[in-house]
Coordinates of C-alpha atoms in Angstrom, one line a residue:
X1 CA 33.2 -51.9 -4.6
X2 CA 32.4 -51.7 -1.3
X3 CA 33.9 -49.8 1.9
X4 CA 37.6 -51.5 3.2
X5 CA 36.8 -50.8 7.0
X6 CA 35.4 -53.6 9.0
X7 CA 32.1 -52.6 10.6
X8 CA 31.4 -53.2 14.0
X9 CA 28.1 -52.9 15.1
X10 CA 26.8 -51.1 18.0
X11 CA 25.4 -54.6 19.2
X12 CA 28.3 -55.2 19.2
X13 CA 28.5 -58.3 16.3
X14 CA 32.2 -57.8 14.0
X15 CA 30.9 -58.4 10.5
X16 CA 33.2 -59.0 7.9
X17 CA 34.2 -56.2 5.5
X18 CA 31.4 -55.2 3.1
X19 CA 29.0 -56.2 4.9
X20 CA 25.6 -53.7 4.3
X21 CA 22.9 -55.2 6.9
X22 CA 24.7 -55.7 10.6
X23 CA 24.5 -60.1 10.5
X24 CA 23.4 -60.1 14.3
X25 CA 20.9 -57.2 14.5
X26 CA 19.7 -55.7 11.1
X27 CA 21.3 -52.4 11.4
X28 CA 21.5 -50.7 8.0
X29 CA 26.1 -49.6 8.1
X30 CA 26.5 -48.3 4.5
X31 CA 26.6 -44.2 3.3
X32 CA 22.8 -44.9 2.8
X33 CA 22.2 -45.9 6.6
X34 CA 20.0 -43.0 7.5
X35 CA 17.6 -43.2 4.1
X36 CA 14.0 -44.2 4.8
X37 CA 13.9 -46.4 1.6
X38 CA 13.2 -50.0 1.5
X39 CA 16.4 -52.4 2.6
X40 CA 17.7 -54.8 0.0
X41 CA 17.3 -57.6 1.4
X42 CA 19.5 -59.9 -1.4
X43 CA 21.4 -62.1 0.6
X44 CA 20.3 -60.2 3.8
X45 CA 22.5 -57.7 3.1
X46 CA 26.2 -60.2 3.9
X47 CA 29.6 -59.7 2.2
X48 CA 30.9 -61.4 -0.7
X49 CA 33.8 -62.4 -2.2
X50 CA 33.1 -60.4 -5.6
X51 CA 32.1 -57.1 -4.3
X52 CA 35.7 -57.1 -2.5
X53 CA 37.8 -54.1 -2.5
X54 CA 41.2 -53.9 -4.5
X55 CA 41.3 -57.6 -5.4
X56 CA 44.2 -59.6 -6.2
X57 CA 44.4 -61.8 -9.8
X58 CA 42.5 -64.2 -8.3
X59 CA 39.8 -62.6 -6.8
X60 CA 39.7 -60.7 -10.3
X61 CA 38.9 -64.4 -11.9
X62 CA 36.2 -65.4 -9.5
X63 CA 34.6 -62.0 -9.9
X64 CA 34.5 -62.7 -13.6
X65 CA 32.9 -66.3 -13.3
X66 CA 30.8 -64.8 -10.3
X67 CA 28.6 -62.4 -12.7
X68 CA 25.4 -63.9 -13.5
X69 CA 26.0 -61.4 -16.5
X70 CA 29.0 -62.9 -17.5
X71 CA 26.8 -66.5 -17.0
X72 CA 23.9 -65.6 -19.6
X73 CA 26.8 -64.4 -22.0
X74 CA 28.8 -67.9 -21.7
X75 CA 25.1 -69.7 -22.0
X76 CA 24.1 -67.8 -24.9
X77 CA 27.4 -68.1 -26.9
X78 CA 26.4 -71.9 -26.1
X79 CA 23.1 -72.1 -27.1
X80 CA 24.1 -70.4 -30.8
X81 CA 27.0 -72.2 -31.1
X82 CA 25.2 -75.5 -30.5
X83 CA 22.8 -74.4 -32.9
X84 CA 25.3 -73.9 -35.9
X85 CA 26.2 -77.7 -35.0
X86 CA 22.8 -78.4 -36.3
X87 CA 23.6 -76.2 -39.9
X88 CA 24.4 -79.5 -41.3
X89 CA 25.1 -83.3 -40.2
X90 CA 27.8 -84.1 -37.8
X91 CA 30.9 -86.4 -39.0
X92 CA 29.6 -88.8 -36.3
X93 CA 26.1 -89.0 -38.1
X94 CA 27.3 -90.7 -40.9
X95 CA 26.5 -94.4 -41.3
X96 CA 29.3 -95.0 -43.6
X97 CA 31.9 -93.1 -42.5
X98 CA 32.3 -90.9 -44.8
X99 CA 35.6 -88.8 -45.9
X100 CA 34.2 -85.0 -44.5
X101 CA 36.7 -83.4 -46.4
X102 CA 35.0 -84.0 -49.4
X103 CA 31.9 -84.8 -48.4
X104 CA 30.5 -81.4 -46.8
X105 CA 31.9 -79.8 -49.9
X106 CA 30.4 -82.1 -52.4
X107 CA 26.9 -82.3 -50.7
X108 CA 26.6 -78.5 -49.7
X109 CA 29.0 -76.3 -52.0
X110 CA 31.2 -73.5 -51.0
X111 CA 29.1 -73.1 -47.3
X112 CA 29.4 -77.1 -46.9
X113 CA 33.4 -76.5 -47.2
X114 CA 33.4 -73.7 -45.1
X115 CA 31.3 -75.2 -42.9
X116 CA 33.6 -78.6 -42.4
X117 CA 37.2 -75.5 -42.1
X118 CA 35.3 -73.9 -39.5
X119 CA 35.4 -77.3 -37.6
X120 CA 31.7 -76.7 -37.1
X121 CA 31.0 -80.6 -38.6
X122 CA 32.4 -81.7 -35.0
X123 CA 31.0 -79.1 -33.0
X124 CA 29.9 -81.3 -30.2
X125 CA 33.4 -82.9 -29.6
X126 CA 35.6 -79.8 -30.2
X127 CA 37.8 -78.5 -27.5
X128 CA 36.2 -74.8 -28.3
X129 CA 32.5 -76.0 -27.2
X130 CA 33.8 -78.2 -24.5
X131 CA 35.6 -75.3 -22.8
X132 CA 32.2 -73.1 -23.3
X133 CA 30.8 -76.2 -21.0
X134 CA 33.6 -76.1 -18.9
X135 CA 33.6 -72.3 -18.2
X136 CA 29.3 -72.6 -17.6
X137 CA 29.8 -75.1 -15.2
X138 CA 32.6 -72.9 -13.3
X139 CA 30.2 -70.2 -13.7
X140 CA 27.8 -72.0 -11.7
X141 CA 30.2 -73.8 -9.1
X142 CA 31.7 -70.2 -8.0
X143 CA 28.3 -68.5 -8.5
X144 CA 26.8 -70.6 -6.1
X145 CA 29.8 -70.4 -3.7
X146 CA 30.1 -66.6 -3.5
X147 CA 26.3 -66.4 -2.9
X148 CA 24.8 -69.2 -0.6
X149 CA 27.9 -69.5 1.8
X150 CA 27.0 -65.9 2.5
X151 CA 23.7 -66.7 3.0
X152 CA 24.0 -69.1 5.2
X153 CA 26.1 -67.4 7.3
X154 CA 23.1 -64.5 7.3
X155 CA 20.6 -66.8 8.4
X156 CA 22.0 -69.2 10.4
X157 CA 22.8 -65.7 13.0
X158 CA 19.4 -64.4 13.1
X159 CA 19.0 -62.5 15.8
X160 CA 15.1 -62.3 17.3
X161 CA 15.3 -58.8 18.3
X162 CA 16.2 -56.4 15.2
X163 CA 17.1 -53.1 15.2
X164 CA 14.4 -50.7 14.8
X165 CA 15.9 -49.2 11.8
X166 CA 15.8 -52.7 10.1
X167 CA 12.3 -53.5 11.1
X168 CA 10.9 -49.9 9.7
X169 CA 12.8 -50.1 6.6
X170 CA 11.2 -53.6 5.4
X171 CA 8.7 -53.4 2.5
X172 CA 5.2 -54.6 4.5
X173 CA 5.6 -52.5 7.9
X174 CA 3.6 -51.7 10.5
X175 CA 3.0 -49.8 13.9
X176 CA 0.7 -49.0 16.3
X177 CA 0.1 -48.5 20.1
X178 CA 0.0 -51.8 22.0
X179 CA -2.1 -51.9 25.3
X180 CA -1.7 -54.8 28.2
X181 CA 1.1 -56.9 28.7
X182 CA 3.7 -56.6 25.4
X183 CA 4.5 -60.4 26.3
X184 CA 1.4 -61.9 26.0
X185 CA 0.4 -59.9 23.0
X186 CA 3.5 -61.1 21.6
X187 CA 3.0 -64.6 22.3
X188 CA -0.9 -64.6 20.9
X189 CA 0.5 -63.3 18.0
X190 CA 3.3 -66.0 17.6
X191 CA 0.4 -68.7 18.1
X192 CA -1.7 -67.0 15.2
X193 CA 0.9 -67.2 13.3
X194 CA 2.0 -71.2 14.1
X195 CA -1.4 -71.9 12.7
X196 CA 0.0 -70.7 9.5
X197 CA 2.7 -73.1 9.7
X198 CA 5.3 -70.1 10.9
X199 CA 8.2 -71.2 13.1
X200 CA 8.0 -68.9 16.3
X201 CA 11.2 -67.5 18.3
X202 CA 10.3 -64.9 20.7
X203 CA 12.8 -62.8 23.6
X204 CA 10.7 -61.0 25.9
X205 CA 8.6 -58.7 23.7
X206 CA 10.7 -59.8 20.4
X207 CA 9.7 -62.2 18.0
X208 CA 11.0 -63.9 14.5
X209 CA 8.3 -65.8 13.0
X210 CA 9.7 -68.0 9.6
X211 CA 8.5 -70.2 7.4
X212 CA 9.8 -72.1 3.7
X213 CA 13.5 -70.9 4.5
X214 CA 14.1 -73.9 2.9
X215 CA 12.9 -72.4 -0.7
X216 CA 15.9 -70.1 -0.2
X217 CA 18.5 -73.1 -1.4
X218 CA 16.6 -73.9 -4.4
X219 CA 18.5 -72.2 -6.8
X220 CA 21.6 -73.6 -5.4
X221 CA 20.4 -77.3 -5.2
X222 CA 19.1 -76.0 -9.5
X223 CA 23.2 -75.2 -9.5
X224 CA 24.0 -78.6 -8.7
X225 CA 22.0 -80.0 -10.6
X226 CA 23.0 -78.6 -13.5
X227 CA 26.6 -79.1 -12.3
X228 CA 26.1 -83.1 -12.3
X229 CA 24.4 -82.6 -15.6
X230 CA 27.3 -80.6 -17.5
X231 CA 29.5 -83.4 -15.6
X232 CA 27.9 -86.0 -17.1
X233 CA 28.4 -84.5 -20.4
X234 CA 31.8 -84.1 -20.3
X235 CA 32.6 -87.8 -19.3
X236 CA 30.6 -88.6 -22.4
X237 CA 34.0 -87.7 -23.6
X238 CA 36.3 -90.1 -22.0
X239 CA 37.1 -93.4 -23.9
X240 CA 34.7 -96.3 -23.5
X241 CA 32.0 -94.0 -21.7
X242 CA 29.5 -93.1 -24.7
X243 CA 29.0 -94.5 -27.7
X244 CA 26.5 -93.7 -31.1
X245 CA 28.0 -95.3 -34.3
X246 CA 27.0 -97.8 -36.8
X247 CA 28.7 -100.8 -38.3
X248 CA 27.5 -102.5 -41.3
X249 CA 27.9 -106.4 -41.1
X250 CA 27.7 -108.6 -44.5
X251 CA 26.2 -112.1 -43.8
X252 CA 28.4 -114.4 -41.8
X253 CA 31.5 -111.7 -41.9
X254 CA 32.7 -110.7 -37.7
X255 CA 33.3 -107.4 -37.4
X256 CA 35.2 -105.0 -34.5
X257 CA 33.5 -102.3 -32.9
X258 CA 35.7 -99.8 -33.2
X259 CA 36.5 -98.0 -29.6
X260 CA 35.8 -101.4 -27.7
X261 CA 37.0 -104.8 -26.8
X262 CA 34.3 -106.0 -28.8
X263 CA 33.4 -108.1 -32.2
X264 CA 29.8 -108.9 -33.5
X265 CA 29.2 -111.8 -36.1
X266 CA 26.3 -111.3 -38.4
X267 CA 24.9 -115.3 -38.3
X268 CA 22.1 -114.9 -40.9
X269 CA 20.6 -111.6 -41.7
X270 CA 16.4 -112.2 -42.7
X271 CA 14.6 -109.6 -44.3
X272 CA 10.6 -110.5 -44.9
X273 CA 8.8 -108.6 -47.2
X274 CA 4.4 -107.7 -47.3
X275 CA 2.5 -109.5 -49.6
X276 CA 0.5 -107.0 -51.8
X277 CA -2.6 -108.8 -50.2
X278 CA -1.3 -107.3 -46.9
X279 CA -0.9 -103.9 -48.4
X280 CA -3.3 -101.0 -49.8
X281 CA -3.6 -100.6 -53.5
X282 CA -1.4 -97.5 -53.6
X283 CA 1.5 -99.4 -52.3
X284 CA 1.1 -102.6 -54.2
X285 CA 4.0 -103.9 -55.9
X286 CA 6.5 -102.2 -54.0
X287 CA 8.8 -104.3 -52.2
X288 CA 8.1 -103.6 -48.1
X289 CA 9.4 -104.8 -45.7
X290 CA 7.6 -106.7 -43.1
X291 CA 10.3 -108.1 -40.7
X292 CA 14.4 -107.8 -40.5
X293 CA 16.3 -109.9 -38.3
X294 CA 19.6 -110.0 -37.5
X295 CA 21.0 -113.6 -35.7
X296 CA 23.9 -111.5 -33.8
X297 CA 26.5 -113.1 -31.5
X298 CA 28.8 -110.7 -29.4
X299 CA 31.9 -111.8 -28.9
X300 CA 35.3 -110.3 -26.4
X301 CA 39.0 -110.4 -27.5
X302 CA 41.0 -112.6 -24.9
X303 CA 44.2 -112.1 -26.7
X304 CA 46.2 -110.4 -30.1
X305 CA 43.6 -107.3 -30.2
X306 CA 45.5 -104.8 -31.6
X307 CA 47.8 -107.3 -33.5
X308 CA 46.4 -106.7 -37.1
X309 CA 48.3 -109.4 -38.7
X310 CA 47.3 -112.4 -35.7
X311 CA 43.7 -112.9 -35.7
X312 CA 42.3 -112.2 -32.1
X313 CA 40.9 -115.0 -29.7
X314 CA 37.5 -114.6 -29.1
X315 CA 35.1 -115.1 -26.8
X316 CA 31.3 -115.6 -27.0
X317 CA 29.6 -113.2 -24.4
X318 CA 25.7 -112.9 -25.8
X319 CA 23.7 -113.7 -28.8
X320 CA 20.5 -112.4 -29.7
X321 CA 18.0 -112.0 -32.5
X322 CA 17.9 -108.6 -33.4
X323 CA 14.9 -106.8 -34.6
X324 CA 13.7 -103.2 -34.6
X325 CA 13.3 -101.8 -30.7
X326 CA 14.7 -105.3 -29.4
X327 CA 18.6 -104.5 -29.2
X328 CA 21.4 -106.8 -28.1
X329 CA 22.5 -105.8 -24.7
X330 CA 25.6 -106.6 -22.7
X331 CA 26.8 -104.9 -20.0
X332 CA 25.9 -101.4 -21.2
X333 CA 26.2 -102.1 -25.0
X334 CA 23.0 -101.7 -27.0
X335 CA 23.3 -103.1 -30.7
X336 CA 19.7 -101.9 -32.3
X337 CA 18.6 -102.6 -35.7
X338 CA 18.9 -99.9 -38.2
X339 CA 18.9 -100.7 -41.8
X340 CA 19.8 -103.4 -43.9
X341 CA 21.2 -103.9 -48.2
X342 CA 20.0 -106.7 -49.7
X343 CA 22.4 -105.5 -52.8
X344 CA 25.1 -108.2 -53.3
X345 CA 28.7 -106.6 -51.8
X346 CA 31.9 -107.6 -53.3
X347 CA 33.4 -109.8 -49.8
X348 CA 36.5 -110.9 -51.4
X349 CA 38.6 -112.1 -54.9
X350 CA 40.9 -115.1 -55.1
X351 CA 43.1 -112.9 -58.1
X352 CA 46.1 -114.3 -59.5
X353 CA 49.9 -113.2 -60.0
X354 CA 51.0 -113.4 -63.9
X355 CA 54.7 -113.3 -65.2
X356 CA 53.9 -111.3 -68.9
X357 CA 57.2 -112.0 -70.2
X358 CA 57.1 -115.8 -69.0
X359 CA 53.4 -116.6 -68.9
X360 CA 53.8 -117.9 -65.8
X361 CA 50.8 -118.1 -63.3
X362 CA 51.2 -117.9 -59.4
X363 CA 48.2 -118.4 -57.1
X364 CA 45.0 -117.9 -56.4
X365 CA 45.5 -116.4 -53.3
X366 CA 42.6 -115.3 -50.8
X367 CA 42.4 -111.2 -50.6
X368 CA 39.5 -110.1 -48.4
X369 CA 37.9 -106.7 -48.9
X370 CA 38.0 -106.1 -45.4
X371 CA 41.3 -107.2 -42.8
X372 CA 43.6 -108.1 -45.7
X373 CA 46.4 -110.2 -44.9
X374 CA 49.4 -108.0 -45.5
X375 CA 52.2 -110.4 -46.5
X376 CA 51.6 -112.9 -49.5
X377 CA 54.2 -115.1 -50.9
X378 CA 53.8 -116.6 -54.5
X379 CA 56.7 -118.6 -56.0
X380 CA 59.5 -116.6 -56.2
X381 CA 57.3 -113.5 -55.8
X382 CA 56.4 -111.5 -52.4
X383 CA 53.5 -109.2 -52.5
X384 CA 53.2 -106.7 -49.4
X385 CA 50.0 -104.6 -48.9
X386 CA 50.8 -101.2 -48.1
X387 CA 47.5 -99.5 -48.7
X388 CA 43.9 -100.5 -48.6
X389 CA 41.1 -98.1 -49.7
X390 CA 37.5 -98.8 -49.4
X391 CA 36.4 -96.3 -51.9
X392 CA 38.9 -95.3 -53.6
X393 CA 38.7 -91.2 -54.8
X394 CA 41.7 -88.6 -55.5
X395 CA 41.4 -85.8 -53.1
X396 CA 41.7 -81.9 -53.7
X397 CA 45.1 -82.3 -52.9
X398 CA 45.5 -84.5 -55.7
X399 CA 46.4 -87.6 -52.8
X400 CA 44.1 -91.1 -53.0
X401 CA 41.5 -91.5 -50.1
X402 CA 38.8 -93.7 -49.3
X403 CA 35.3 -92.1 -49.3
X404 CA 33.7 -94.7 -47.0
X405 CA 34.9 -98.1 -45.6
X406 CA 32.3 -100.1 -47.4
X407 CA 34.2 -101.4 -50.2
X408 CA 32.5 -99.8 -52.9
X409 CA 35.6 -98.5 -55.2
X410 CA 37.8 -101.4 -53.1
X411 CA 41.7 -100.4 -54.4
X412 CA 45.1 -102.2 -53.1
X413 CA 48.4 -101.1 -52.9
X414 CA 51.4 -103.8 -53.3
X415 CA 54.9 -103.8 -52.7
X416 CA 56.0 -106.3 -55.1
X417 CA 59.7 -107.7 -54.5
X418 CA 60.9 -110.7 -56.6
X419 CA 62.8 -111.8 -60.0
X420 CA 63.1 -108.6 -62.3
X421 CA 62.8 -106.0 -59.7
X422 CA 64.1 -103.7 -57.8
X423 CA 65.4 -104.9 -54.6
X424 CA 63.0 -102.1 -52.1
X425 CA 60.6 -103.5 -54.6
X426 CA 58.0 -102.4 -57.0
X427 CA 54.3 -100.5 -56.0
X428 CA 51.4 -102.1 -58.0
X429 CA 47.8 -100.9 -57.4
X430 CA 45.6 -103.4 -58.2
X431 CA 41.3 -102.6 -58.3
X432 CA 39.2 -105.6 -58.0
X433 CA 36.0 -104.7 -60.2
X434 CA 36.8 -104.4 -63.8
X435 CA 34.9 -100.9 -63.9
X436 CA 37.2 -99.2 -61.3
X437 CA 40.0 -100.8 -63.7
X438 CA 38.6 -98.2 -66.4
X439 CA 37.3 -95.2 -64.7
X440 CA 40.5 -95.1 -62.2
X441 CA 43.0 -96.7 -65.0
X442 CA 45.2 -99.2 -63.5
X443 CA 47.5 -99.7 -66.7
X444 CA 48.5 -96.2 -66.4
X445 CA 48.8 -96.3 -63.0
X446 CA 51.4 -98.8 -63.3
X447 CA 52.9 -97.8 -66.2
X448 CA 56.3 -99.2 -64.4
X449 CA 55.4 -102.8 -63.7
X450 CA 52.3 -103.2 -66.4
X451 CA 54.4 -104.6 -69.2
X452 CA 56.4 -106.9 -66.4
X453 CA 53.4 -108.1 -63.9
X454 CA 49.5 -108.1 -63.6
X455 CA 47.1 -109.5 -60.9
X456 CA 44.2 -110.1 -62.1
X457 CA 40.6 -112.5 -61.3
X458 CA 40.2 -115.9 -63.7
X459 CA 36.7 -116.3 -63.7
X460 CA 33.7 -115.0 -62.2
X461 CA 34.2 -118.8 -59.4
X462 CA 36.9 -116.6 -58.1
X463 CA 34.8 -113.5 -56.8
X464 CA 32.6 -114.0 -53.8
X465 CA 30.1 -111.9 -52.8
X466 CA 27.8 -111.4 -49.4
X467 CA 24.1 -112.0 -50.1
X468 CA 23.1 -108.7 -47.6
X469 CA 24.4 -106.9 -45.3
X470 CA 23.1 -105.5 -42.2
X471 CA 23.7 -102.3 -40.7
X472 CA 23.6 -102.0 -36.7
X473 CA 23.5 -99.0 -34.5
X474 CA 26.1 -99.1 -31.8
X475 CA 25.6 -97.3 -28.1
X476 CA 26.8 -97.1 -25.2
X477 CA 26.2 -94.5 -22.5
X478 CA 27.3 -94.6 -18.7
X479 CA 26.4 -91.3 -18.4
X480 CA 22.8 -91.6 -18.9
X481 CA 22.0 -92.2 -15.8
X482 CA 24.4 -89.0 -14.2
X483 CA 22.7 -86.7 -17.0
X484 CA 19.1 -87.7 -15.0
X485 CA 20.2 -88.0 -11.7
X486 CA 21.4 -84.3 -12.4
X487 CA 17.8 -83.0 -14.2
X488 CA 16.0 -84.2 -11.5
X489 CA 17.9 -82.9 -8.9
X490 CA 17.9 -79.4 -10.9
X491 CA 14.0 -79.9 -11.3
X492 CA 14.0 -80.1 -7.3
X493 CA 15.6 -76.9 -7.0
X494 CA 13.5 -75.2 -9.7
X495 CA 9.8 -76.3 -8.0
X496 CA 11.7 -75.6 -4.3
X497 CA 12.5 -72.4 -5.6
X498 CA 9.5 -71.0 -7.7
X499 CA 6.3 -73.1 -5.6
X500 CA 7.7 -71.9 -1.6
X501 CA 8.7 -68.3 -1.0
X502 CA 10.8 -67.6 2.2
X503 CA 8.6 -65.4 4.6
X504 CA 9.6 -63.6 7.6
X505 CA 7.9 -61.6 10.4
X506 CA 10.0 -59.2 13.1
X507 CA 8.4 -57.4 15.8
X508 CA 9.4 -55.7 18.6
X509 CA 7.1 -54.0 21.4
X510 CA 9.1 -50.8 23.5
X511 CA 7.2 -49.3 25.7
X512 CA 3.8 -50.1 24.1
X513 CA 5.2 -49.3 20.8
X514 CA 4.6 -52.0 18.3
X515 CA 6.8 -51.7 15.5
X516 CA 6.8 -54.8 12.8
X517 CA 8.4 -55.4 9.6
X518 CA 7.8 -58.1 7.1
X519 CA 9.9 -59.5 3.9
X520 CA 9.7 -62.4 1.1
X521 CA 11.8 -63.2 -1.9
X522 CA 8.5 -63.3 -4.0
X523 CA 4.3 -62.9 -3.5
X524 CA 4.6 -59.7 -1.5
X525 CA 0.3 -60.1 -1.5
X526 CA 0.5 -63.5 0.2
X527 CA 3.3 -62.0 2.9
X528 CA 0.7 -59.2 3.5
X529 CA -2.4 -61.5 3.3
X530 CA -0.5 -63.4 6.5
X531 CA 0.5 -60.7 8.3
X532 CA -3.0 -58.7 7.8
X533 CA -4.7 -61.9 9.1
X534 CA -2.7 -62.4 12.2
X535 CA -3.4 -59.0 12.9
X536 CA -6.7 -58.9 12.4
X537 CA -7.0 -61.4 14.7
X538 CA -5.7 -59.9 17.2
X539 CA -8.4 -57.7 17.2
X540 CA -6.5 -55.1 14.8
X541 CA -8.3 -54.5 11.4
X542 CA -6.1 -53.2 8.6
X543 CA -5.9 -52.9 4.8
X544 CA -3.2 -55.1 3.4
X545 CA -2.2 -52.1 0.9
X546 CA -1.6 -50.0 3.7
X547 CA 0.9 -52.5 5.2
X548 CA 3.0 -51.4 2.2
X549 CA 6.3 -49.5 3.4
X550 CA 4.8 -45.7 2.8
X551 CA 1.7 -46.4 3.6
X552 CA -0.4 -45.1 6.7
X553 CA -0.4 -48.1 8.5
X554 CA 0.1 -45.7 12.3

């Protein structure tokens, strides 16, 4: 840490405690003021926050999120834990939604179910790796602050005439015996040195020539850059702001868009196949497909969204044909064709209620796969749905759960109340397809209500199934454009920063003494080249090496 004093120069300029260079004059203050070494120059030498003496709590926080050290650690952990997310698929891949916590373990063994307990198969949306983001972009915002604010400050007081210790402690030096007027030689050297596209400012025998100080603030304009980028990453996060998920439509069946306001109707899904005159011998007789279409109309809920026993008013907003790279777009929303199933889906079963002990039949009544009523009344019989699974499975913790929401496995669970029964009523789980009947075993699942009740399908008229279904990919991203607003700006700040190099030039004439001093963040041979040339036109002939600090340049 550095020195608590303040330092007052002999020019008489108060700079702020730790400062190493005087900000007015140049004057090397620290322990190492009288060394002959080159100056480091980094951030001309001004005090900052982090190098403070006996900080308090929070100066000890932004000296931890100041240390570009402490920045390549927090990047790094980022980069490798944004790599594990790539191991295996994220939950939000998955076109079917299906159950990760038997999924990961099913597809990829022992390191699948680790992989899902580790909470790696969400790694994008966990609070862990958005922190990470959140602590890189902190880095960066106080980085940037407890460096170019300095700097600034540094430049912004240049003062023509340096001190002489400043000037002969630069890394390109040079001095020599002057003869004639020291203000004209001064000024024919500024004017060389305009030529080169050098701003001039001279006092007497003095002079600052500069050029590309604007280069200087390209890193910081990369900082916010990246800072609107990690921005726009995190609102990706709030509700209704990004968007990449898939719904799977069965012909003529409207379905909800889960995080939105919206509903799309599949009209009439198309699907035309080559001829195997169109295709080459290898793939002859091989159903491809040539065409898929999907006559879409996007529709917004006026009224009874979230009531899932009303059904919602809606309101037509677009329709479009959808085919492959020509989406459905409205206001924001992209609905692109993805896949399609031309396998016939179970849509729904008109089962009945039967009295075993009576014969008695009650029904047909309508039972959707998807968006089941809940409440049915039949005779003297009231049938409540308390459970609906897709694809029905038993988990590991022997508990039922659905393994997608296609309706695969399609199982119901029904409070029956009614003649015979208890009052709170009686569960009966009911599977639609006779095969699920057999591999789950309904009978024994009901062992309480089999010999008393049954619902059951009379006739194959009573099952109805969709012709194809067609799966659409869902986006939505406002933060698209924020993501490259903030790579372009950062791409500004890298080509400011890495194609311009900040040069500057101090001389001062005493007494026919020319002393001059030269610096540059980067291309110490171009800063030589410049200030060789300008001397050599002058009518002094040098070798650019020898302008090196060191070198005998007298």
């Amino acid at each position: 840490m550095l020195s608590l004093h303040n330092t007052k120069c002999e020019c008489g300029h108060q700079n702020a405690v730790g400062t190493v260079l005087c900000e007015s004059c140049g004057k090397p203050l620290m322990e190492n003021a009288e060394s002959d070494t080159p100056l480091e120059m980094r951030y001309d030498g001004v005090a900052r926050r982090s190098q403070k003496s006996n900080p308090s709590i929070i100066d000890r926080v932004w000296n931890f999120f100041s240390s570009v050290k402490i920045a390549v650690y927090l990047i790094v952990l980022t980069l490798v834990s944004a790599t594990l997310g790539t191991i295996y698929p994220q939950e939000d891949s998955f076109l079917n939604n299906f159950e990760p916590s038997t999924y990961y373990k099913e597809q990829y063994g022992i390191p699948g179910q680790i992989y899902y307990k580790l909470g790696l198969s969400h790694t994008y949306e966990s609070w862990w790796f958005i922190t990470l983001l959140v602590m890189i972009g902190t880095s960066l915002v106080i980085c940037s602050l407890d460096r170019v604010l300095p700097l600034y400050r540094a430049l912004s007081k240049q003062q023509v005439r340096k001190h002489l210790r400043f000037i002969n402690r630069q890394k390109t030096v040079y001095a020599a015996q002057i003869d004639g007027s020291a203000e004209e030689w001064v000024q024919s050297f500024g004017n060389k040195l305009k030529r080169k596209r050098y701003r001039i400012y001279s006092d007497g025998t003095a002079l600052l020539a500069e050029k590309n100080r604007f280069s200087r603030w390209g890193p910081y304009i990369n900082h916010i850059g990246l800072i609107l980028f990690l921005l726009a990453i995190l609102a990706r996060g709030i509700p209704g702001w990004q968007m990449d998920s898939y719904v799977t439509i069965p012909d003529g069946d409207i379905v909800h868009i889960d995080g939105t306001n919206y509903y799309v109707k599949n009209e009439k899904f198309t699907v035309t196949y080559y001829s195997d005159d169109e295709l080459p011998e290898e793939l002859q007789g091989k159903a491809r497909a040539k065409l898929y279409e999907t006559k879409a109309v996007l529709y917004t809920c006026e009224s009874q969204c979230g009531d899932l026993s009303a059904k919602p008013e809606l309101r037509e907003v677009e329709r479009h044909d959808i085919v492959v790279n020509s989406p459905l777009q409205y206001n924001g929303l992209k609905l692109y064709q993805f896949d399609y199933d031309v396998t016939p889906k179970l849509k729904g079963v008109k089962p009945v209620l039967i009295n075993k002990a009576t014969g008695e039949t009650y029904g047909p009544f309508d039972l959707p796969m998807k968006d089941a009523p809940l409440e049915y009344d039949l005779g003297a019989y009231h049938l409540k749905l308390v459970a609906n699974y897709m694809e029905f499975a038993v988990g590991d913790d022997g508990e039922p759960v659905t393994l997608s929401r296609e309706p695969n496995a399609p199982a119901f669970i029904f409070l029956i109340t009614g003649p015979g029964l208890p009052e709170k009523g009686q569960p009966y789980m009911y599977f639609p397809m006779q095969k699920d009947k057999e591999k789950f075993g309904q009978d024994q699942l009901n062992a309480s209500i089999a010999d008393k009740l049954e619902i059951k399908v009379q006739g194959m008229e009573n099952v109805d199934f969709s012709e194809a279904s067609t799966y659409l990919n869902v986006r939505m991203d406002k933060a698209l454009p924020y993501v490259w607003i903030g790579a372009a700006i950062s791409m500004i700040g890298l080509l400011m920063g890495s194609y311009w190099q900040h040069r500057r030039i101090w001389l001062r004439i005493d007494e026919g003494q020319l002393s001059l001093g030269a610096h540059t963040n980067k291309n110490w041979y171009g800063m030589r080249a410049d200030v060789a040339a300008a001397l050599r036109q002058q009518g002094i002939t040098v070798d650019p090496k020898s302008l090196d600090n060191g070198g005998n340049n007298a």
